[in-house]
N, CA, C and O of each residue as an XYZ file, in Angstrom:
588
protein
N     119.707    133.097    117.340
C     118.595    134.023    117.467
C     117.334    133.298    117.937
O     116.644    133.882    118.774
N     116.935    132.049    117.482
C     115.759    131.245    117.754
C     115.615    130.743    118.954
O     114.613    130.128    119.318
N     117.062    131.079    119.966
C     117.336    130.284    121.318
C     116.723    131.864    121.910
O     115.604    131.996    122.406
N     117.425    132.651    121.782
C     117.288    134.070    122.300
C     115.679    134.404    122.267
O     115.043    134.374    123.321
N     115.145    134.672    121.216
C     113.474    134.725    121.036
C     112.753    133.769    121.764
O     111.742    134.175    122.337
N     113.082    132.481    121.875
C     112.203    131.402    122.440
C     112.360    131.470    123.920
O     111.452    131.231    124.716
N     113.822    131.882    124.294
C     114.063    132.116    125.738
C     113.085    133.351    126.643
O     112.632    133.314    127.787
N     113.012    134.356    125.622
C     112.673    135.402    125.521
C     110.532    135.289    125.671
O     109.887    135.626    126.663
N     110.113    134.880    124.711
C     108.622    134.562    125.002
C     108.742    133.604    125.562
O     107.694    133.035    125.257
N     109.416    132.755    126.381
C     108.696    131.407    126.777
C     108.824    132.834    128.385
O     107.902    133.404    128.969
N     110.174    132.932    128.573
C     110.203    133.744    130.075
C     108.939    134.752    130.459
O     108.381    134.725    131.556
N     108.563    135.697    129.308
C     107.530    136.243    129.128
C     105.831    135.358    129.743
O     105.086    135.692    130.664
N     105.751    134.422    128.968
C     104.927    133.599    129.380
C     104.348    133.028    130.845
O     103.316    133.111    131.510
N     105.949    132.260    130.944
C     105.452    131.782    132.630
C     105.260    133.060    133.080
O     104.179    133.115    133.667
N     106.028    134.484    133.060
C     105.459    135.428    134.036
C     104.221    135.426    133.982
O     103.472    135.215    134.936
N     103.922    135.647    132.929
C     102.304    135.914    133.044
C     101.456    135.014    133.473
O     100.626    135.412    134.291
N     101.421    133.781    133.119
C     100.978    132.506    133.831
C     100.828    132.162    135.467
O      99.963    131.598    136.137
N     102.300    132.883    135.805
C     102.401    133.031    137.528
C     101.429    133.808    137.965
O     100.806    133.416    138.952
N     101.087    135.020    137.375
C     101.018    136.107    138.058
C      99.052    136.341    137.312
O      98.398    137.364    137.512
N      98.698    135.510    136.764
C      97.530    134.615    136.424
C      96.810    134.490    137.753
O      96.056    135.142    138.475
N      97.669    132.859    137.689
C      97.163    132.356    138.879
C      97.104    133.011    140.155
O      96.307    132.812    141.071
N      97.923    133.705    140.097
C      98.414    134.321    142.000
C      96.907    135.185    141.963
O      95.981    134.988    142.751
N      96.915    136.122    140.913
C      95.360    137.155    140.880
C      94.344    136.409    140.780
O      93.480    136.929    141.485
N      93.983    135.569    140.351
C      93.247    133.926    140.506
C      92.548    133.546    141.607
O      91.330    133.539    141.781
N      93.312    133.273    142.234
C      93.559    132.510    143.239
C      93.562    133.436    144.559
O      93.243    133.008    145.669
N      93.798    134.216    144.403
C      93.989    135.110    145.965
C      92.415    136.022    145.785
O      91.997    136.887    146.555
N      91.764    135.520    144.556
C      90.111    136.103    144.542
C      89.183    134.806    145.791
O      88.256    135.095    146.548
N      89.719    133.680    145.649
C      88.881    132.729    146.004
C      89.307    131.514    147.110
O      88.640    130.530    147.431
N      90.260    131.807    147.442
C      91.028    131.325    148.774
C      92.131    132.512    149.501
O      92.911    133.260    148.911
N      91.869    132.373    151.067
C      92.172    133.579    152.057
C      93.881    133.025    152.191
O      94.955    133.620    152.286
N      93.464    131.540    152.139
C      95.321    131.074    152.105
C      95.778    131.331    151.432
O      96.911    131.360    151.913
N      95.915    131.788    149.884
C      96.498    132.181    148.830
C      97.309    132.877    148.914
O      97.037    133.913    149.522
N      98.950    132.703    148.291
C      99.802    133.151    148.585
C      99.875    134.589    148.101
O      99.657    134.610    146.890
N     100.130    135.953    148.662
C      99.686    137.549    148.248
C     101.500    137.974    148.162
O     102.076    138.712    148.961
N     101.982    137.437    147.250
C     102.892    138.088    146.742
C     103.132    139.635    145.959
O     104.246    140.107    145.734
N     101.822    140.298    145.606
C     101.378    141.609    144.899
C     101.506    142.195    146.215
O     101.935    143.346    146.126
N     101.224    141.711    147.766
C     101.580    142.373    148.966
C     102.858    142.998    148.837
O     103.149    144.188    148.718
N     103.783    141.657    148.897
C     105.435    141.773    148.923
C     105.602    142.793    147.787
O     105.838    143.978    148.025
N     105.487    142.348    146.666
C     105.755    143.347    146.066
C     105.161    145.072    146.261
O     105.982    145.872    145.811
N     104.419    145.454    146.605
C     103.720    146.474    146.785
C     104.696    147.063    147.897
O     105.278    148.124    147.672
N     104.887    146.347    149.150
C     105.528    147.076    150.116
C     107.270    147.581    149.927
O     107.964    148.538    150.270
N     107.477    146.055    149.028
C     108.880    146.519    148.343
C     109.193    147.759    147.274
O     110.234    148.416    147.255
N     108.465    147.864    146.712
C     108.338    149.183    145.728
C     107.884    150.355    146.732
O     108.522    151.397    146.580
N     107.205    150.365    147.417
C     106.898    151.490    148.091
C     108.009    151.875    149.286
O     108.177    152.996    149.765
N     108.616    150.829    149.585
C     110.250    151.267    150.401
C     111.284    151.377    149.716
O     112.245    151.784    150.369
N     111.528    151.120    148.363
C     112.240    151.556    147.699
C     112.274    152.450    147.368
O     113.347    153.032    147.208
N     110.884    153.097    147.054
C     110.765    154.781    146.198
C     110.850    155.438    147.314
O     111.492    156.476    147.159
N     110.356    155.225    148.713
C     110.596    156.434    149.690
C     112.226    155.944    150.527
O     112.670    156.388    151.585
N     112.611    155.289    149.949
C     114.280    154.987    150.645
C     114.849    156.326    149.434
O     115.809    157.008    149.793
N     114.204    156.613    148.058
C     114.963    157.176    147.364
C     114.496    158.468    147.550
O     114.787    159.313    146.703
N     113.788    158.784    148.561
C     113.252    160.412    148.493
C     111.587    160.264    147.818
O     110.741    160.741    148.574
N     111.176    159.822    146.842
C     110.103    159.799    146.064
C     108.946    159.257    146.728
O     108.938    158.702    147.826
N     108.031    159.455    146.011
C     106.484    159.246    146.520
C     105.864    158.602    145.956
O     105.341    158.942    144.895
N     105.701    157.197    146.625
C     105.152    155.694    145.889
C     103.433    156.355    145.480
O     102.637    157.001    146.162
N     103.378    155.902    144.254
C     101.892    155.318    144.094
C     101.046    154.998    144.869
O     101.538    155.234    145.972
N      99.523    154.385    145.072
C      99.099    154.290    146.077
C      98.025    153.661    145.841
O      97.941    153.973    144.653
N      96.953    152.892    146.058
C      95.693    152.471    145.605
C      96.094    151.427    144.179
O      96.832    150.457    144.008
N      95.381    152.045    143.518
C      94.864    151.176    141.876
C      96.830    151.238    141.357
O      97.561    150.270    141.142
N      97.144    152.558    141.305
C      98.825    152.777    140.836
C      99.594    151.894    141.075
O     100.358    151.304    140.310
N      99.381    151.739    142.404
C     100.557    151.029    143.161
C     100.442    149.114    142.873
O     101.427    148.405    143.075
N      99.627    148.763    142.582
C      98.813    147.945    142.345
C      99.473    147.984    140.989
O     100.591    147.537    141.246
N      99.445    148.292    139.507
C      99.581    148.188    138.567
C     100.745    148.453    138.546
O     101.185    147.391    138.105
N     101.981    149.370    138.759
C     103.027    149.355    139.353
C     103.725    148.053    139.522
O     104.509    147.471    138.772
N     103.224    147.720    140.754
C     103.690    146.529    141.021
C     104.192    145.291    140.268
O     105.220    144.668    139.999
N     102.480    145.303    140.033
C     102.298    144.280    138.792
C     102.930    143.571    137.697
O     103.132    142.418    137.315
N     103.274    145.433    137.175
C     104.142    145.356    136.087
C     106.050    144.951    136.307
O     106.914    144.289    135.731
N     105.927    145.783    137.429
C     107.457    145.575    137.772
C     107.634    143.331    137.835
O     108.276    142.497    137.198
N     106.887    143.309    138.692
C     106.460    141.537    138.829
C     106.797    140.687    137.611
O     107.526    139.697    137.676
N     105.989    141.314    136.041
C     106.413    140.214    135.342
C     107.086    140.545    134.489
O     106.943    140.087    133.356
N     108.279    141.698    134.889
C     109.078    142.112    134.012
C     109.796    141.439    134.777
O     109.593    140.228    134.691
N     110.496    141.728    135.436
C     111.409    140.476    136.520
C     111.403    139.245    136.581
O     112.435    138.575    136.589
N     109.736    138.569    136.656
C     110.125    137.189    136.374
C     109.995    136.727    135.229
O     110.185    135.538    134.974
N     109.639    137.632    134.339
C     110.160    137.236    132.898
C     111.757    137.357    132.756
O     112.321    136.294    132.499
N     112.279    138.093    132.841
C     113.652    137.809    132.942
C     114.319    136.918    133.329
O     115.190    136.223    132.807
N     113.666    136.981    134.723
C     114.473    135.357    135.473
C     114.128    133.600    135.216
O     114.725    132.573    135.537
N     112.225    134.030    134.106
C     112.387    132.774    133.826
C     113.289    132.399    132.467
O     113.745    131.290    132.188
N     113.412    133.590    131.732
C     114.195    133.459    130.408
C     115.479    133.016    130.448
O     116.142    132.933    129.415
N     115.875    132.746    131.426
C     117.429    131.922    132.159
C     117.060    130.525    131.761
O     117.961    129.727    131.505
N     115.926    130.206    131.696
C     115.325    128.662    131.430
C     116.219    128.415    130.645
O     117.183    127.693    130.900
N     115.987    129.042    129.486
C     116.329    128.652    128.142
C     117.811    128.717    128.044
O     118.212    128.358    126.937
N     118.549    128.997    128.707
C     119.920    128.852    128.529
C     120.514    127.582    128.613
O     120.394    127.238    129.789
N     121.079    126.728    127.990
C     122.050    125.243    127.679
C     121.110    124.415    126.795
O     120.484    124.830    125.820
N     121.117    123.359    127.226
C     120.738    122.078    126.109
C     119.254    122.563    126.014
O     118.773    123.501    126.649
N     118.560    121.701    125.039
C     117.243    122.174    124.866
C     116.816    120.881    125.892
O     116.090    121.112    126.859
N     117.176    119.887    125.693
C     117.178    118.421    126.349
C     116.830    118.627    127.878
O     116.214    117.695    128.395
N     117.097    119.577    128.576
C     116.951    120.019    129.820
C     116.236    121.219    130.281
O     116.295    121.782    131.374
N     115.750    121.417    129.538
C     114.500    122.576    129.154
C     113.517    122.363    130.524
O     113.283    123.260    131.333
N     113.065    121.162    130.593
C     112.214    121.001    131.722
C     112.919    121.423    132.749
O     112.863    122.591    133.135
N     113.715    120.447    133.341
C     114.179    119.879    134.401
C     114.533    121.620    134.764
O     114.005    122.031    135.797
N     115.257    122.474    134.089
C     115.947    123.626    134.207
C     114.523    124.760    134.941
O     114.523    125.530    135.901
N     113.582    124.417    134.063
C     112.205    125.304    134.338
C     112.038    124.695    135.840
O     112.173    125.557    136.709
N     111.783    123.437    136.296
C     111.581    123.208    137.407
C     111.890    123.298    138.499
O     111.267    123.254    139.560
N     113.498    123.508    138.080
C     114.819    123.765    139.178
C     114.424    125.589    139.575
O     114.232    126.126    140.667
N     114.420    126.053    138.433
C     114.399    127.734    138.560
C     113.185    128.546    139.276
O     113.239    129.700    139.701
N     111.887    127.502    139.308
C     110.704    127.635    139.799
C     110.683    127.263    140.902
O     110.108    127.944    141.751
N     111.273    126.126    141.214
C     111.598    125.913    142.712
C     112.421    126.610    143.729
O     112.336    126.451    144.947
N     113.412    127.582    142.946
C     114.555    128.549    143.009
C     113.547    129.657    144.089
O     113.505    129.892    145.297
N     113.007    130.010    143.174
C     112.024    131.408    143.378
C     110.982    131.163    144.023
O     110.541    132.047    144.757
N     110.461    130.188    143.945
C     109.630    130.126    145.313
C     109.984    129.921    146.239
O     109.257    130.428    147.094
N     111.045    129.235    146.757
C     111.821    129.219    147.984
C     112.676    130.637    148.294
O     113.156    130.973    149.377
N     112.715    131.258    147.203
C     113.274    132.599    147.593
C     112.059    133.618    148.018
O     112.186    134.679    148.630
N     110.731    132.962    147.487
C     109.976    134.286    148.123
C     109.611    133.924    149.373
O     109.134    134.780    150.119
N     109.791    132.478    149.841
C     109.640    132.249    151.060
C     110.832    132.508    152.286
O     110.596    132.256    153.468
N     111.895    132.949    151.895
C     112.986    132.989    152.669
C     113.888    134.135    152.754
O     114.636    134.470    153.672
N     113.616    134.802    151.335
C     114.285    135.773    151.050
C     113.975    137.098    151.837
O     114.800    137.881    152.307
N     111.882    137.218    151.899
C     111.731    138.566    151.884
C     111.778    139.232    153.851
O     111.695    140.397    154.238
N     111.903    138.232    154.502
C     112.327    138.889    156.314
C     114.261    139.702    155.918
O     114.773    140.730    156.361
N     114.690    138.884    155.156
C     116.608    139.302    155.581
C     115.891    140.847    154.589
O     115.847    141.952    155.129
N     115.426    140.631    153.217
C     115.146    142.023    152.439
C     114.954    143.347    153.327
O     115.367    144.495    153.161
N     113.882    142.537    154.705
C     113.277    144.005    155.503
C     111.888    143.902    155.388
O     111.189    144.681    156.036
N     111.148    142.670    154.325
C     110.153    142.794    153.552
C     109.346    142.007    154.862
O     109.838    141.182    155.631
N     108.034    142.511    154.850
C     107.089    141.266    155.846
C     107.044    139.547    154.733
O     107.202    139.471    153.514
N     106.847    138.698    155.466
C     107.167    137.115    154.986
C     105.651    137.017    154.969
O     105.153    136.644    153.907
N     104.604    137.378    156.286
C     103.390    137.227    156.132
C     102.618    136.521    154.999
O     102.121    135.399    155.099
N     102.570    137.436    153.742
C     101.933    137.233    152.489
C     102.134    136.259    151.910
O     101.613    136.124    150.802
N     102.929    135.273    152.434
C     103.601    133.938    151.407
C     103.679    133.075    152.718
O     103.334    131.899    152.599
N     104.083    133.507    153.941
C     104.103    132.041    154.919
C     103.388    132.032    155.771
O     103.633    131.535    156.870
N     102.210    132.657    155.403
C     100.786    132.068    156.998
C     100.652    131.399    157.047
O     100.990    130.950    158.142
N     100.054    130.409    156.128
C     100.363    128.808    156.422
C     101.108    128.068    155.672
O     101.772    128.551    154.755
N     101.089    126.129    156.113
C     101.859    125.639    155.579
C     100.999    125.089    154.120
O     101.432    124.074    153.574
N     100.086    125.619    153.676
C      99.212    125.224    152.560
C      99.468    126.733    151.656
O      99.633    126.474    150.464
N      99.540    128.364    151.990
C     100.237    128.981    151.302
C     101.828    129.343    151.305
O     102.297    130.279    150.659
N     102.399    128.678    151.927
C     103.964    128.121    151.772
C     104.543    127.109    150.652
O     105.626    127.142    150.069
N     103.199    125.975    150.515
C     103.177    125.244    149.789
C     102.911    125.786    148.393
O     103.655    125.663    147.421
N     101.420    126.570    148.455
C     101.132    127.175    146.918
C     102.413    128.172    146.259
O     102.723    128.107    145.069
N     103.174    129.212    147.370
C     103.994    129.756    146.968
C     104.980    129.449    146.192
O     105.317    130.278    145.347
N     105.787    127.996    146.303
C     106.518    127.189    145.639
C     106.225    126.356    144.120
O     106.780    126.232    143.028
N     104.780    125.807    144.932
C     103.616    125.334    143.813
C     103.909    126.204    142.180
O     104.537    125.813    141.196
N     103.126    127.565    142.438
C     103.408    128.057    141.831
C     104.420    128.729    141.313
O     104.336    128.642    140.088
N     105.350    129.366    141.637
C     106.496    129.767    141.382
C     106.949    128.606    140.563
O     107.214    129.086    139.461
N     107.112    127.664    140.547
C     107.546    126.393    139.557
C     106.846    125.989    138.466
O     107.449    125.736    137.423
N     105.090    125.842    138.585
C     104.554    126.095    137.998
C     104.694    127.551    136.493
O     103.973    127.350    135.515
N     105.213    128.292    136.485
C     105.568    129.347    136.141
C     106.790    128.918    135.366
O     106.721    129.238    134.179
N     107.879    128.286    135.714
C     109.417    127.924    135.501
C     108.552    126.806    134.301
O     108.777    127.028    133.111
N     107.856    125.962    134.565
C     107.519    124.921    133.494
C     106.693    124.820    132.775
O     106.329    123.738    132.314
N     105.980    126.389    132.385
C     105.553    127.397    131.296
C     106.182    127.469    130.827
O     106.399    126.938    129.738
N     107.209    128.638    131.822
C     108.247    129.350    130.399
C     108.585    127.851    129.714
O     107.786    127.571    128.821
N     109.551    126.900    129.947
C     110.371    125.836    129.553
C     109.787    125.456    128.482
O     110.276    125.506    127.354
N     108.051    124.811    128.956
C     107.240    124.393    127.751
C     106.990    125.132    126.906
O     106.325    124.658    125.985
N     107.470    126.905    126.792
C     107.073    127.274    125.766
C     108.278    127.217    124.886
O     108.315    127.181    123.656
N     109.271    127.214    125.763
C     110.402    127.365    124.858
C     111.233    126.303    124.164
O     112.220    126.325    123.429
N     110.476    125.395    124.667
C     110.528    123.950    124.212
C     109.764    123.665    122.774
O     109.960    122.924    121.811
N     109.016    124.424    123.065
C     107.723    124.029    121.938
C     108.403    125.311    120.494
O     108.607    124.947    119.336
N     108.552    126.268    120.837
C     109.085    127.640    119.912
C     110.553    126.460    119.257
O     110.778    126.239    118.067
N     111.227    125.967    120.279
C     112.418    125.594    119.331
C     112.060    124.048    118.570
O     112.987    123.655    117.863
N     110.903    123.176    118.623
C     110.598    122.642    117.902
C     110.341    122.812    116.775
O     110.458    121.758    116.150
N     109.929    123.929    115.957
C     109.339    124.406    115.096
C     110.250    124.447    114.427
O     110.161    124.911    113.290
């Protein structure tokens, strides 16, 4: 149960930590990687691929958002799966995972790449962070199973 819970808030964590910085950061540099883009356009072709009528403005925006760190809370809560001993290394691998997936993944999706690869300095932050995020969750769940 203490692996499950710790997996559980640490994944929680880095999401929020990611998705911190990204709103952060995309206030005060134009290079900043705009992944709330990707996401925004992906939710809004999904709901009208299904017939429905995306959100729009402030909605779509919070929407998003939310969908964002419910997902990468999930996917960082994978951290926590095997040895505790590899807790890092696992956060770093999985962060590096996902940022290379938001850099590569979202043209085959259908998605514009724009928002993450205008340059090679928000190509860089995209990864940056996305890992950054992976070695949150880890450290938190590192720290929860110390206790």
């Amino acid at each position: 149960m203490k692996k499950l819970i710790s997996s559980m808030v640490g994944g929680i964590t880095g999401a929020v930590a990611l998705n911190i910085v990204h709103q952060a950061v995309k206030q005060i540099d134009h290079e900043a990687p705009r992944v709330d883009l990707v996401g925004e356009e992906a939710l809004t072709k999904g709901m009208e691929s299904l017939g429905l009528t995306p959100p729009n403005g402030n909605a779509l925006f919070i929407a998003t958002l939310t969908g964002d760190i419910l997902s990468n809370a999930l996917y960082y809560s994978t951290i926590g799966f095997g040895k505790k001993r590899y807790l890092l290394l696992r956060g770093a691998a999985v962060g590096i995972a996902a940022g290379v997936g938001a850099l590569t993944l979202t043209g085959p999706m259908g998605l514009s790449d724009a928002p993450v690869t205008r340059t090679d300095k928000t190509k860089l932050l995209t990864v940056a962070w996305y890992t950054l995020g992976g070695l949150v969750a880890a450290s938190v769940m590192r720290a929860l199973r110390n206790k």
